[in-house]
Coordinates of C-alpha atoms in Angstrom, one line a residue:
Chain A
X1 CA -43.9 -7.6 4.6
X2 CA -43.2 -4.8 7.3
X3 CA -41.7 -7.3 9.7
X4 CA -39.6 -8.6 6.9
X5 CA -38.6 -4.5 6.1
X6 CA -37.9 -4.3 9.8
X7 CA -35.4 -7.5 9.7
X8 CA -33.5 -6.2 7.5
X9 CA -33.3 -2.7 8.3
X10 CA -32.2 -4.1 11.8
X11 CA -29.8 -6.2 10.3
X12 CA -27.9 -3.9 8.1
X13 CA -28.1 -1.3 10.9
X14 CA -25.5 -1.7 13.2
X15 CA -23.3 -2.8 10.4
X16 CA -21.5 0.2 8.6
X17 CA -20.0 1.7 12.3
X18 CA -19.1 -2.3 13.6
X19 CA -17.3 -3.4 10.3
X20 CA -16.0 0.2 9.0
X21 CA -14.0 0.3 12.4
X22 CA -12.5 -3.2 12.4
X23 CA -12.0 -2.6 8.5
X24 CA -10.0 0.5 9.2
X25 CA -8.5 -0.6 12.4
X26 CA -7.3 -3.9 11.2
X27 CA -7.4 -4.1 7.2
X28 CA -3.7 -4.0 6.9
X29 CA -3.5 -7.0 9.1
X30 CA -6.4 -9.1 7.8
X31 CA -5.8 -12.7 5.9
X32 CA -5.5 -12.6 2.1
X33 CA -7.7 -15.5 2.5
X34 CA -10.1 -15.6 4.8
X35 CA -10.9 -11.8 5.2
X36 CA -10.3 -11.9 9.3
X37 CA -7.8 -11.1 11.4
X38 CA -5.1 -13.1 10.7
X39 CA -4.5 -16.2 13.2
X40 CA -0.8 -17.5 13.2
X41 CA 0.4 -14.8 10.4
X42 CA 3.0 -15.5 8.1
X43 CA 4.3 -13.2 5.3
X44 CA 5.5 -14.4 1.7
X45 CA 8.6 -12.8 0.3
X46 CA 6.1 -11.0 -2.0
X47 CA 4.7 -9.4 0.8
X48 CA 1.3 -10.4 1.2
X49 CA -0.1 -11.4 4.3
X50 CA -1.7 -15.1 5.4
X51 CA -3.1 -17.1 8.4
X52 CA -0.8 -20.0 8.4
X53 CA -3.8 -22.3 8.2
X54 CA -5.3 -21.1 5.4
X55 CA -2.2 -20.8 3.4
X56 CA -1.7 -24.3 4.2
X57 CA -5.2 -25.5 3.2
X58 CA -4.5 -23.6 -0.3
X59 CA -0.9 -24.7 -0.7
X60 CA -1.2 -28.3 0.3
X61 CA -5.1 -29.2 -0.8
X62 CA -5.9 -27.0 -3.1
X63 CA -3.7 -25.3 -5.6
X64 CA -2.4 -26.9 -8.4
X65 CA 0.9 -25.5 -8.0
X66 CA 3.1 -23.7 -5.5
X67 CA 1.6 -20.0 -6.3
X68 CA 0.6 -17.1 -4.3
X69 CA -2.9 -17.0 -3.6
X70 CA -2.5 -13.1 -4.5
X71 CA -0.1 -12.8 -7.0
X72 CA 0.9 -15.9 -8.5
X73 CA 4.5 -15.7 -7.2
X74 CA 6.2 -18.7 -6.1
X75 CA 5.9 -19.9 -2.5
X76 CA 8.3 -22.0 -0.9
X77 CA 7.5 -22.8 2.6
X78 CA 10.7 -22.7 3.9
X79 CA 11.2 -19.2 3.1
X80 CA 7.8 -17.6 4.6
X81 CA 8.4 -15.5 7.8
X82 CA 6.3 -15.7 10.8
X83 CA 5.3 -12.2 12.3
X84 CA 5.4 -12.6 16.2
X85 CA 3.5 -10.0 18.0
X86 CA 2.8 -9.9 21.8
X87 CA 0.3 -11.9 22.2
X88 CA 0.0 -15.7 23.6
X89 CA 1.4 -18.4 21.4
X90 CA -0.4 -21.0 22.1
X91 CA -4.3 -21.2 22.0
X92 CA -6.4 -23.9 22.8
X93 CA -7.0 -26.5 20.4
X94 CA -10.9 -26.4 20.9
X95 CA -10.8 -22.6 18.7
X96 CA -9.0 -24.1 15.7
X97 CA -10.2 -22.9 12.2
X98 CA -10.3 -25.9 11.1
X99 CA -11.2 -29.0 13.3
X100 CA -11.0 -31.6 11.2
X101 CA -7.5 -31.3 9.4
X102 CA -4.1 -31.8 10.9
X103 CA -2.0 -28.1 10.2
X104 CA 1.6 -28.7 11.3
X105 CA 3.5 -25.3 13.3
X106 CA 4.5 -23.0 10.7
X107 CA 7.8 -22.3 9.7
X108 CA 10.5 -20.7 11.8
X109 CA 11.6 -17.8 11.6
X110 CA 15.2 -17.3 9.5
X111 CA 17.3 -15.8 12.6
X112 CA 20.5 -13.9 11.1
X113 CA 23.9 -14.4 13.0
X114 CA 24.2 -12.4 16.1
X115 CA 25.2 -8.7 15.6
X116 CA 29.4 -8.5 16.3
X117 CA 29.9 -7.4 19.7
X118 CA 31.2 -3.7 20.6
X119 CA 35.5 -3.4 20.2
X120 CA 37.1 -4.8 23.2
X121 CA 39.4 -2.8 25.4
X122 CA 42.3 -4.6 24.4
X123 CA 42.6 -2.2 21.1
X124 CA 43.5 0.9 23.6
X125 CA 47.2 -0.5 23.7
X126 CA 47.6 -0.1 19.7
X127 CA 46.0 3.6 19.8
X128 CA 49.7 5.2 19.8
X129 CA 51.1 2.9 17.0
X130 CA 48.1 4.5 15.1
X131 CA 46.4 1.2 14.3
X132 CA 43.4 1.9 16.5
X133 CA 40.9 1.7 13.6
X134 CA 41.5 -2.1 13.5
X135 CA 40.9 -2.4 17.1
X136 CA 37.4 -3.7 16.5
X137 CA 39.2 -6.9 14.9
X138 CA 40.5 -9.4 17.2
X139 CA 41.9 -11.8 15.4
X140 CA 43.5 -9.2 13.5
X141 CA 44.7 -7.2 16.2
X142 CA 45.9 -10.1 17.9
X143 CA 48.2 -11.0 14.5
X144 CA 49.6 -7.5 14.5
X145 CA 50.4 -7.6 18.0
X146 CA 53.0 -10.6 17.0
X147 CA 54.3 -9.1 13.8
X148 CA 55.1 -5.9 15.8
X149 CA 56.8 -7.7 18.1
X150 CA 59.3 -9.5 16.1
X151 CA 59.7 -6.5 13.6
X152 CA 60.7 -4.5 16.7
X153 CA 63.1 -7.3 18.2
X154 CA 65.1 -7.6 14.3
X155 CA 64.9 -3.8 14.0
X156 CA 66.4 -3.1 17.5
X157 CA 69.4 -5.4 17.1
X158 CA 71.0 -4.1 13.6
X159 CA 70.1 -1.1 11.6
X160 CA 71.0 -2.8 8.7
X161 CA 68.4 -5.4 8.5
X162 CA 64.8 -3.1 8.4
X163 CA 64.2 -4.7 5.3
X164 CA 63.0 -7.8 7.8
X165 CA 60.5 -5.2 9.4
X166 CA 59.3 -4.3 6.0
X167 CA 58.3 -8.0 5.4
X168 CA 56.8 -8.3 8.6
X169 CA 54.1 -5.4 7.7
X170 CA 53.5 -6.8 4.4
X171 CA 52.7 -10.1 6.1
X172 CA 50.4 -8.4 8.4
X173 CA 48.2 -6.5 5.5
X174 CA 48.3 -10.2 4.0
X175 CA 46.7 -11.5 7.3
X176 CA 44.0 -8.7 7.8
X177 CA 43.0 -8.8 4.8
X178 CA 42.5 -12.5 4.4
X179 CA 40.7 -12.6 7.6
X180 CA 39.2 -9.7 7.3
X181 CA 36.8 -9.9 4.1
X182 CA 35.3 -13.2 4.6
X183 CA 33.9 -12.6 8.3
X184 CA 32.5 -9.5 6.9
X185 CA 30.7 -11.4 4.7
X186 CA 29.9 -14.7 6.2
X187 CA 28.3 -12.3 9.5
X188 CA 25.7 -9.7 7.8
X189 CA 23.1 -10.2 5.0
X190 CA 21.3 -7.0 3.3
X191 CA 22.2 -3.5 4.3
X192 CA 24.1 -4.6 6.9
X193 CA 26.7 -5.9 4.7
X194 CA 27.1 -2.3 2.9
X195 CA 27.3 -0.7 5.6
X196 CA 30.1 -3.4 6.7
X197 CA 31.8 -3.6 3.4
X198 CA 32.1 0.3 3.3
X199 CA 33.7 0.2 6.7
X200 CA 36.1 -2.9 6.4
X201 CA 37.0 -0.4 2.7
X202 CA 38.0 2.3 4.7
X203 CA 40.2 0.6 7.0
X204 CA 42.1 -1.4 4.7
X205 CA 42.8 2.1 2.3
X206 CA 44.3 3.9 5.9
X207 CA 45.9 0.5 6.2
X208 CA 47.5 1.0 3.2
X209 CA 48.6 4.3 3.4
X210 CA 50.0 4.0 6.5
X211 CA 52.1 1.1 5.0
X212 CA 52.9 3.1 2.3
X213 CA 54.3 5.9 3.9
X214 CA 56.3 3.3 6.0
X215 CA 57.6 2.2 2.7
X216 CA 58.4 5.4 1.6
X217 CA 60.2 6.2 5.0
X218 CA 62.4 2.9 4.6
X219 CA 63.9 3.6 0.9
X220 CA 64.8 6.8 1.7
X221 CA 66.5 5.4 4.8
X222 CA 67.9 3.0 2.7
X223 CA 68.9 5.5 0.2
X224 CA 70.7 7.8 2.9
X225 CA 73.0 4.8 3.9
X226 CA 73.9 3.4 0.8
X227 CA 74.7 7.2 -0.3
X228 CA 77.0 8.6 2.9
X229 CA 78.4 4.5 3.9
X230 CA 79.8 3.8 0.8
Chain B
X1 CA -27.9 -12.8 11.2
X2 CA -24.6 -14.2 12.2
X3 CA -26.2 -16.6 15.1
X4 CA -28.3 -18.4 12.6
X5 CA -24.5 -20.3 10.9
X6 CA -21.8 -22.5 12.0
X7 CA -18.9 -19.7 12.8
X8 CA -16.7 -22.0 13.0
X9 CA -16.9 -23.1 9.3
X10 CA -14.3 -21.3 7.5
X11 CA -16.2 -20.5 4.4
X12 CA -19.3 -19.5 6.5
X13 CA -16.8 -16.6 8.5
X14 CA -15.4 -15.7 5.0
X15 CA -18.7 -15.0 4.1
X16 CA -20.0 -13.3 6.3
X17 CA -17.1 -11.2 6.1
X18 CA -17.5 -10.4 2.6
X19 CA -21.5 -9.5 3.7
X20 CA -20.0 -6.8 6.0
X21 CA -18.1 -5.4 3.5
X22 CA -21.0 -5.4 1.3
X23 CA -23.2 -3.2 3.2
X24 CA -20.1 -1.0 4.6
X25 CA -19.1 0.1 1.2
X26 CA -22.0 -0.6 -1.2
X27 CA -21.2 0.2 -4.5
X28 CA -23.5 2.1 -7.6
X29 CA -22.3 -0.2 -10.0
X30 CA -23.4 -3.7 -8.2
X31 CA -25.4 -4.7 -5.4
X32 CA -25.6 -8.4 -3.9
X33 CA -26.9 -10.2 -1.5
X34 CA -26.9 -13.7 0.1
X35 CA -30.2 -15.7 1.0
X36 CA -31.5 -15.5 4.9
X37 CA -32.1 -19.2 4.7
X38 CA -29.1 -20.2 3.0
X39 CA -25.8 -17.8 3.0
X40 CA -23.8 -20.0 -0.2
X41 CA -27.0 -18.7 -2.5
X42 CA -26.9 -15.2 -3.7
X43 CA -28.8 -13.1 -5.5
X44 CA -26.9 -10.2 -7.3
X45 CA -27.5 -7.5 -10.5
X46 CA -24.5 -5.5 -11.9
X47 CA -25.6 -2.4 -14.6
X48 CA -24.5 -2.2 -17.9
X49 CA -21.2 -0.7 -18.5
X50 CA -20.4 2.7 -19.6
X51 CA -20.5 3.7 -23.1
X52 CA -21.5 0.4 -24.5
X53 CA -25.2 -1.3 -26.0
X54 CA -25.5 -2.2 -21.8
X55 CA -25.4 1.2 -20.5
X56 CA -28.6 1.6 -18.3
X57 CA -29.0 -1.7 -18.0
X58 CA -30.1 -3.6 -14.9
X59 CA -28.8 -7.4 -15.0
X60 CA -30.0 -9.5 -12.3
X61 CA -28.2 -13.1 -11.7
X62 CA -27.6 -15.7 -8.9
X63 CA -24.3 -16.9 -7.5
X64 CA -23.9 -20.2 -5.9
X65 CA -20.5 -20.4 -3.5
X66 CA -19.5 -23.9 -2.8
X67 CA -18.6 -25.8 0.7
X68 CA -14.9 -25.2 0.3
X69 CA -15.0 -21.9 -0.3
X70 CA -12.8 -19.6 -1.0
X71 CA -10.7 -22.3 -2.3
X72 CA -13.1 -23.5 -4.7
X73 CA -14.5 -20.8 -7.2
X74 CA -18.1 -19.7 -7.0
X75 CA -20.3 -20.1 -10.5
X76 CA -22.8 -17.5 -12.1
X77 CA -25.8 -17.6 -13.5
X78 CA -27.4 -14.8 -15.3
X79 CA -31.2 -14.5 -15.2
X80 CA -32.1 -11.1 -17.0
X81 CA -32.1 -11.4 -20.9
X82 CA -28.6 -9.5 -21.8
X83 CA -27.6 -10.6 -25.0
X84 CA -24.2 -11.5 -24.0
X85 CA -24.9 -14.1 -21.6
X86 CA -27.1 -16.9 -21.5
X87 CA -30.2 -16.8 -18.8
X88 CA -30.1 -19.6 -16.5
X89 CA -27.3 -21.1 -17.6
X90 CA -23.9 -21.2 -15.7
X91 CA -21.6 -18.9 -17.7
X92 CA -18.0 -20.2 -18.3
X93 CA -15.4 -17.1 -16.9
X94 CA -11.5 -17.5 -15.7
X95 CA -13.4 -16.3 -12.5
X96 CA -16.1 -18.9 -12.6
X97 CA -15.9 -22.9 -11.6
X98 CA -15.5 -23.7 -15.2
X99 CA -12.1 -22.7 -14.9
X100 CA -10.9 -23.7 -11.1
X101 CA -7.4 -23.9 -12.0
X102 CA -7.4 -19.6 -12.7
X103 CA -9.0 -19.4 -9.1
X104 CA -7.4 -17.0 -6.5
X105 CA -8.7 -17.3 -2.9
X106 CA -8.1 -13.4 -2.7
X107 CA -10.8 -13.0 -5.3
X108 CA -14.2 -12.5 -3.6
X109 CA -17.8 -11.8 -5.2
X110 CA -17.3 -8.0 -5.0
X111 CA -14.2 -8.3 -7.8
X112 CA -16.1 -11.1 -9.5
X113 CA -19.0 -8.9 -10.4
X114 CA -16.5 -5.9 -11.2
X115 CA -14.9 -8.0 -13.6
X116 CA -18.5 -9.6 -15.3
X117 CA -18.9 -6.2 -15.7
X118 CA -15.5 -5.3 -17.7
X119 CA -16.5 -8.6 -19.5
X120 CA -19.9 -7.6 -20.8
X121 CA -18.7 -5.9 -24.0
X122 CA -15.6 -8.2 -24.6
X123 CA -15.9 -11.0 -28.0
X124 CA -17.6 -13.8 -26.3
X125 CA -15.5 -16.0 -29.0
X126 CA -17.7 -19.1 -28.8
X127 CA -16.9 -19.1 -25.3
X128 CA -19.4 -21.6 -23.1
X129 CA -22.7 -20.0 -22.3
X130 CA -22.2 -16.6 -23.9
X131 CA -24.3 -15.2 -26.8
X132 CA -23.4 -12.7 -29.2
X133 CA -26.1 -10.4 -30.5
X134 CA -26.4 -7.3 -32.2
X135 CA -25.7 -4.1 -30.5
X136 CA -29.6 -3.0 -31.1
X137 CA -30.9 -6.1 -29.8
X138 CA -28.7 -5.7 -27.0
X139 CA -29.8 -1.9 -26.6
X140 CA -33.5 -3.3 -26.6
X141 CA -32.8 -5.7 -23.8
X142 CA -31.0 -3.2 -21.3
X143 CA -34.4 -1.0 -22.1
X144 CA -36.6 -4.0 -20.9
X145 CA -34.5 -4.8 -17.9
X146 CA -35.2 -2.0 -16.1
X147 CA -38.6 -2.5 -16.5
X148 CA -39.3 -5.4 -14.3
X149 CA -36.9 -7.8 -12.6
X150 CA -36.8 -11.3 -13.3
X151 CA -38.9 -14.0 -11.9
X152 CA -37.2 -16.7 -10.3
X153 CA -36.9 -19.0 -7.4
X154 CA -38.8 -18.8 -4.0
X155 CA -41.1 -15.7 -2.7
X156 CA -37.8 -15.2 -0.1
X157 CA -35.7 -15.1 -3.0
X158 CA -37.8 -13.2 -5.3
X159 CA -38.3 -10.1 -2.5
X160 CA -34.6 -10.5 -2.6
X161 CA -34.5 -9.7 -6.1
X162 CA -37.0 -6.8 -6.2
X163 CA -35.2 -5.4 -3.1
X164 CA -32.2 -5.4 -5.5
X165 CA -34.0 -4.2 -8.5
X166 CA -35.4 -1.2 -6.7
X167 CA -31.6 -0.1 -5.2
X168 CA -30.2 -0.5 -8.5
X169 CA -33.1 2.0 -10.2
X170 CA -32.1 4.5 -7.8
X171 CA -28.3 4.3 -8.4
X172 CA -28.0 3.6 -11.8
X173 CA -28.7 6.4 -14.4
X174 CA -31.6 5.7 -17.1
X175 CA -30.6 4.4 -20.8
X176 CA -29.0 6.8 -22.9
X177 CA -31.2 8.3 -25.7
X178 CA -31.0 7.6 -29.2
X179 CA -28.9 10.2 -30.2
X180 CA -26.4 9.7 -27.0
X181 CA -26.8 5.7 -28.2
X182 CA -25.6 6.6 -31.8
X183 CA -22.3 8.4 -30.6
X184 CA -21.8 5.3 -28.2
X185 CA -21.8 2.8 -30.6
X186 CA -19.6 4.5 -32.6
X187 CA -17.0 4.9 -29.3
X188 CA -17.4 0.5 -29.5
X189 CA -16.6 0.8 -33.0
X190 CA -13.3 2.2 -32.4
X191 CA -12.6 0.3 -29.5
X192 CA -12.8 -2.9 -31.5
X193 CA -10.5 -1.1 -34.2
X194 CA -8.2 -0.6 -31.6
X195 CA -8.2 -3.8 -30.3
X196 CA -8.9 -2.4 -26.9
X197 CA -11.0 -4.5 -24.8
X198 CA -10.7 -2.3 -21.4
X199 CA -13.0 -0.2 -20.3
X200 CA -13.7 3.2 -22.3
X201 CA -11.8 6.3 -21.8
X202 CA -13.3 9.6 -19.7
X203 CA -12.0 11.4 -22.7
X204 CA -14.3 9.1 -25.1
X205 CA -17.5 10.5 -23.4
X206 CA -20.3 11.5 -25.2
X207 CA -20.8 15.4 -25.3
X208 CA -24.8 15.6 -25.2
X209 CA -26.4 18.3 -24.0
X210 CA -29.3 16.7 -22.5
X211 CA -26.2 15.3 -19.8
X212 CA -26.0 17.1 -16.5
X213 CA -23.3 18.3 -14.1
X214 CA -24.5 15.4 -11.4
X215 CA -24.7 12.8 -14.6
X216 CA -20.9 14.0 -15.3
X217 CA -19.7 13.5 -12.3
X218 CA -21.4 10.3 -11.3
X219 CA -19.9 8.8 -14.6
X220 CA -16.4 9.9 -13.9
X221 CA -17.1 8.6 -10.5
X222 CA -18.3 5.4 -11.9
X223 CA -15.9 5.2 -14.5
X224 CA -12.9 5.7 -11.9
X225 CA -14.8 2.5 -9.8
X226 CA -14.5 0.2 -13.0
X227 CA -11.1 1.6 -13.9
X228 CA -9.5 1.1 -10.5
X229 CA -10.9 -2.5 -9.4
X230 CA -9.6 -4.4 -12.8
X231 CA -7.0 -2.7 -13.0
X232 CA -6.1 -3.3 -9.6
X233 CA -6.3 -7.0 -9.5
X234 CA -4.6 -6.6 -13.2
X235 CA -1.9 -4.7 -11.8
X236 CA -1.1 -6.7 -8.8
X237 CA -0.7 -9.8 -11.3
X238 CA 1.6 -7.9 -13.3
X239 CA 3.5 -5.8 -11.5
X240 CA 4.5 -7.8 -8.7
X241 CA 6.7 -10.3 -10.6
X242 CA 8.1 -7.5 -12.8
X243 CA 8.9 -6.0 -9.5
X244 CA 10.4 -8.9 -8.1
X245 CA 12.3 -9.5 -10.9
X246 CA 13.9 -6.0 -10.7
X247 CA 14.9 -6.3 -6.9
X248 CA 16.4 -9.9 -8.4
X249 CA 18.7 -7.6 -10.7
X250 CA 19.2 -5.1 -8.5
X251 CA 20.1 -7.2 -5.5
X252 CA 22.3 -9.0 -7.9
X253 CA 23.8 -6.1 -9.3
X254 CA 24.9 -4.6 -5.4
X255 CA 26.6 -8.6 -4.9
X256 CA 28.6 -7.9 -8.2
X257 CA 29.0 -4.0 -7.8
X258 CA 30.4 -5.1 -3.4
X259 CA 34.1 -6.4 -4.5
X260 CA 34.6 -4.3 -7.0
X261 CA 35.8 -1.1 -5.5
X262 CA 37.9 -3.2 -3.1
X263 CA 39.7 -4.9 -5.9
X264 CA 39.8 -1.2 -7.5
X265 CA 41.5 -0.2 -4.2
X266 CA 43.7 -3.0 -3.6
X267 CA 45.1 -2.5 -7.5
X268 CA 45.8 0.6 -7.1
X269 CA 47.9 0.4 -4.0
X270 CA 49.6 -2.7 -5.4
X271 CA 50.5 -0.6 -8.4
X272 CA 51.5 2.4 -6.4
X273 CA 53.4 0.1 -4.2
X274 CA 55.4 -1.1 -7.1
X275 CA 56.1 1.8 -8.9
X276 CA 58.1 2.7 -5.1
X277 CA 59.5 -1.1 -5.1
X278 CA 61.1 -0.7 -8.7
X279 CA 62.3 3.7 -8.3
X280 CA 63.7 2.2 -5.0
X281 CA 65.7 -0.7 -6.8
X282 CA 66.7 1.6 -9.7
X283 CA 68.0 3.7 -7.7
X284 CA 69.8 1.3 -5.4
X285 CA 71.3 -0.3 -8.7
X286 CA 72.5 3.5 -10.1
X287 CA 74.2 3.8 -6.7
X288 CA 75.7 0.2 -6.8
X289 CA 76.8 1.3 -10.0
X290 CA 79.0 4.4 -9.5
X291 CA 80.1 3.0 -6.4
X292 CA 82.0 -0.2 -8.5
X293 CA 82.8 2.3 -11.0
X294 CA 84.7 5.0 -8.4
X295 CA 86.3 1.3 -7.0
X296 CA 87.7 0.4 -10.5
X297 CA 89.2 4.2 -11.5
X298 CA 91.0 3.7 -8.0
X299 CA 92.8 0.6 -9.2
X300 CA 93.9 1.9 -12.5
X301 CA 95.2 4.9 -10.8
X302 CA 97.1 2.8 -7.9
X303 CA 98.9 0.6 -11.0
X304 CA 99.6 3.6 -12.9
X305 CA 101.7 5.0 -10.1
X306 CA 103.9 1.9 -9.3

């Protein structure tokens, strides 16, 4: 009896300091499942935490439908994410949980598009015609480049015919905006794509007001000759 | 202990992990333990809930986890008379192996025995296993369990059990008196009316005066254990879709709220910039007009002199 008392007092000793550090150390990033530090981790989109192993095991032996082991949410495999940390990728195939099954790699991650680069120099040049906000565009920059152009070359040879340069804006605003709104959309997913849609908002509304007061400026124009030609 | 089992067994880590835990935060409600010789046998007792024909009762029972563990649920066996649940017999639970399809590998055997414990004064409604006897009966048998602890098994397992027996004397309070027991079966009385089948209210205590300040808080402490662990695994069933489903609705209300201030915008200016389009023409016509009109008096004016 007393060396059965000390067993277990010696057992249950060192326990409370051994496991309440590792519990409060690493409890947020233990397996749902297992109770250990998870090996390979992937994250649900219902946020709860898994070796890849064991979630596996569960999904592909053991439950009798595609739930989460926590919640009961759906789980679709190709929508977990991998959390890579620091540490080595690969570890050797003798300290596998579990080995007698086959586990595949778990899913990649889902990597977004690259972030759009920085606006290129090229947008300097446009600074004085007041389009510099659109800079950041090149395809769009590019376009007004060539409208400008031929607006200017029709505008320079007779007065008369500005309504030409008119069209060519218009054309332009067509263009930008066209190309414009999908790219914004195709390029960014979550916040990113308020943050984008608020911006692309703003320039096209100074867009517009610039062409509008270009408008404006032409009928009066307009109004001026017919008034002291005729 | 841990060099005596296969470590490399995943249910023998999760185990042991759940042992750790065990003795790290032991709890006044439960206590369990596994066998030395055999760590899928366990030997556990849970006290009789609060405010209820249990209350002061010591239940002792045994838990066998299987091989595949935690993917396969554990069953449980109660071996102290209850009158809820039949001795020696495995009872039939949505957290037991009679119902492997309700199995969550999450669960472990610290929220199985917090939920036997919310299930003690539940209708057994015929359910496999249970029994339903009086509340007097069952106020008799909580009495005799703290008495002496069952006799089962092998000497290792039955030091197990009186180990148990004597932590759960010194943690849980004694039976409440007659006069306490009449004002707590009323409190079941109206918890049947109500339909409620949770666990009682603080504000549902009994007011005796034999009830200390350290009796007060320890139930309030107790009570706030049962009421946080069941609700807890309730509440992450619950709320999460519920949450899910609102990010769903919200996430699909941003897509549908994105175009619609630039369409806004882009109306506008396309209205503004035909309200200018159409005053320009207008007044490009008027002009047109006066201008054929001054053209025309000229004419009559030339033919009226010749």
């Amino acid at each position: 009896m007393t060396s059965g008392f000390g067993e277990s007092t010696r057992a249950s000793a060192p326990s409370p300091s051994c496991s309440g550090n590792s519990s409060n150390d690493a409890g947020d990033f233990e397996c749902n499942i297992c109770f250990d530090l998870a090996q390979d981790p992937v994250i649900t989109l219902c946020g709860h935490l898994f070796c890849w192993p064991c979630l596996y095991r569960w999904l592909h032996h053991h439950s009798h439908s595609q739930e989460c082991p926590v919640c009961k949410a759906l789980v679709q495999e190709e929508k977990l994410v991998p959390l890579y940390g620091r540490g080595k990728t690969q570890t050797d195939p003798r300290t596998k949980s579990y080995p007698g099954m086959e586990i595949p790699h778990r899913p990649s991650g889902q990597r977004p598009q690259t972030a759009p680069p920085p606006p290129p120099p090229e947008a300097n040049p446009f600074g004085s015609y007041g389009f510099g906000l659109m800079g950041g565009f090149i395809p769009m920059a590019t376009a007004r480049f060539g409208n400008f152009t031929l607006s200017t070359a029709f505008g320079g040879f007779i007065p008369s015919l500005l309504n030409i340069h008119f069209h060519g804006f218009q054309d332009a605003t067509v263009y930008g905006t066209t190309s414009g709104y999908p790219f914004g959309f195709n390029g960014f997913h979550g916040g990113n794509t308020r943050g984008f849609t608020q911006a692309t908002g703003q320039v096209q509304r100074q867009e517009d007001n610039v062409l509008k007061n270009l408008l404006m400026l032409i009928g009066f124009l307009v109004l001026l000759t017919v008034i002291f030609v005729w | 202990m841990a060099d005596k089992y296969n470590l490399k067994n995943p249910a023998v880590k999760r185990i042991l992990q759940e042992v750790k835990e065990m003795q790290s935060n032991p709890s006044d409600d439960f206590m369990s333990l596994p066998l030395e010789e055999n760590i899928f046998e366990w030997q556990f007792a849970i006290r009789g809930p609060r405010d209820t024909e249990f209350e002061g009762g010591i239940y002792h029972g045994r838990i066998q986890l299987p091989s595949e563990y935690p993917f396969k649920p554990p069953s449980f066996m109660l071996l102290t008379p209850n009158g809820r649940f039949e001795t020696q017999t495995k009872i039939c639970l949505s957290i037991s192996n009679h119902h492997p399809e309700h199995w969550q590998p999450s669960w472990s055997v610290r929220t199985a025995l917090v939920a036997l414990i919310a299930f003690m004064p539940t209708n057994p409604n015929g359910a496999l296993g249970s029994l339903d006897y009086k509340k007097e009966e069952r106020h008799t048998l909580a009495i005799k369990s703290r008495e002496a602890p069952p006799k089962f098994g092998t000497p290792e397992r039955q030091k197990l059990i009186d180990e148990i027996h004597e932590y759960m004397l010194s943690k849980a309070p004694p039976v409440p008196q007659p006069s306490a027991t009449e004002a707590s079966e009323e409190n079941p009385r109206n918890e049947e009316a109500e339909t409620q089948v949770n666990s009682p209210n603080p504000e549902s205590l009994p007011a005796g005066e034999g009830i200390t300040d350290q009796e007060v808080d320890g139930i309030v402490e107790e009570q706030e254990v049962i009421l946080a662990n069941p609700a807890g695994v309730e509440v992450s069933r619950e709320v999460q879709p519920s949450v899910s489903r609102n990010e769903v609705l919200q996430k699909s209300d941003t897509r549908a709220q994105n175009p619609k201030p630039e369409t806004r915008v882009q109306k506008h200016d396309d209205r503004l910039f035909t309200l200018a389009a159409i005053g320009l023409t207008i007044a490009i016509v008027v002009l047109l007009l006066k201008k054929f009109l001054k053209s025309t008096q000229h004419g009559a004016l030339f033919s009226d002199g010749s």
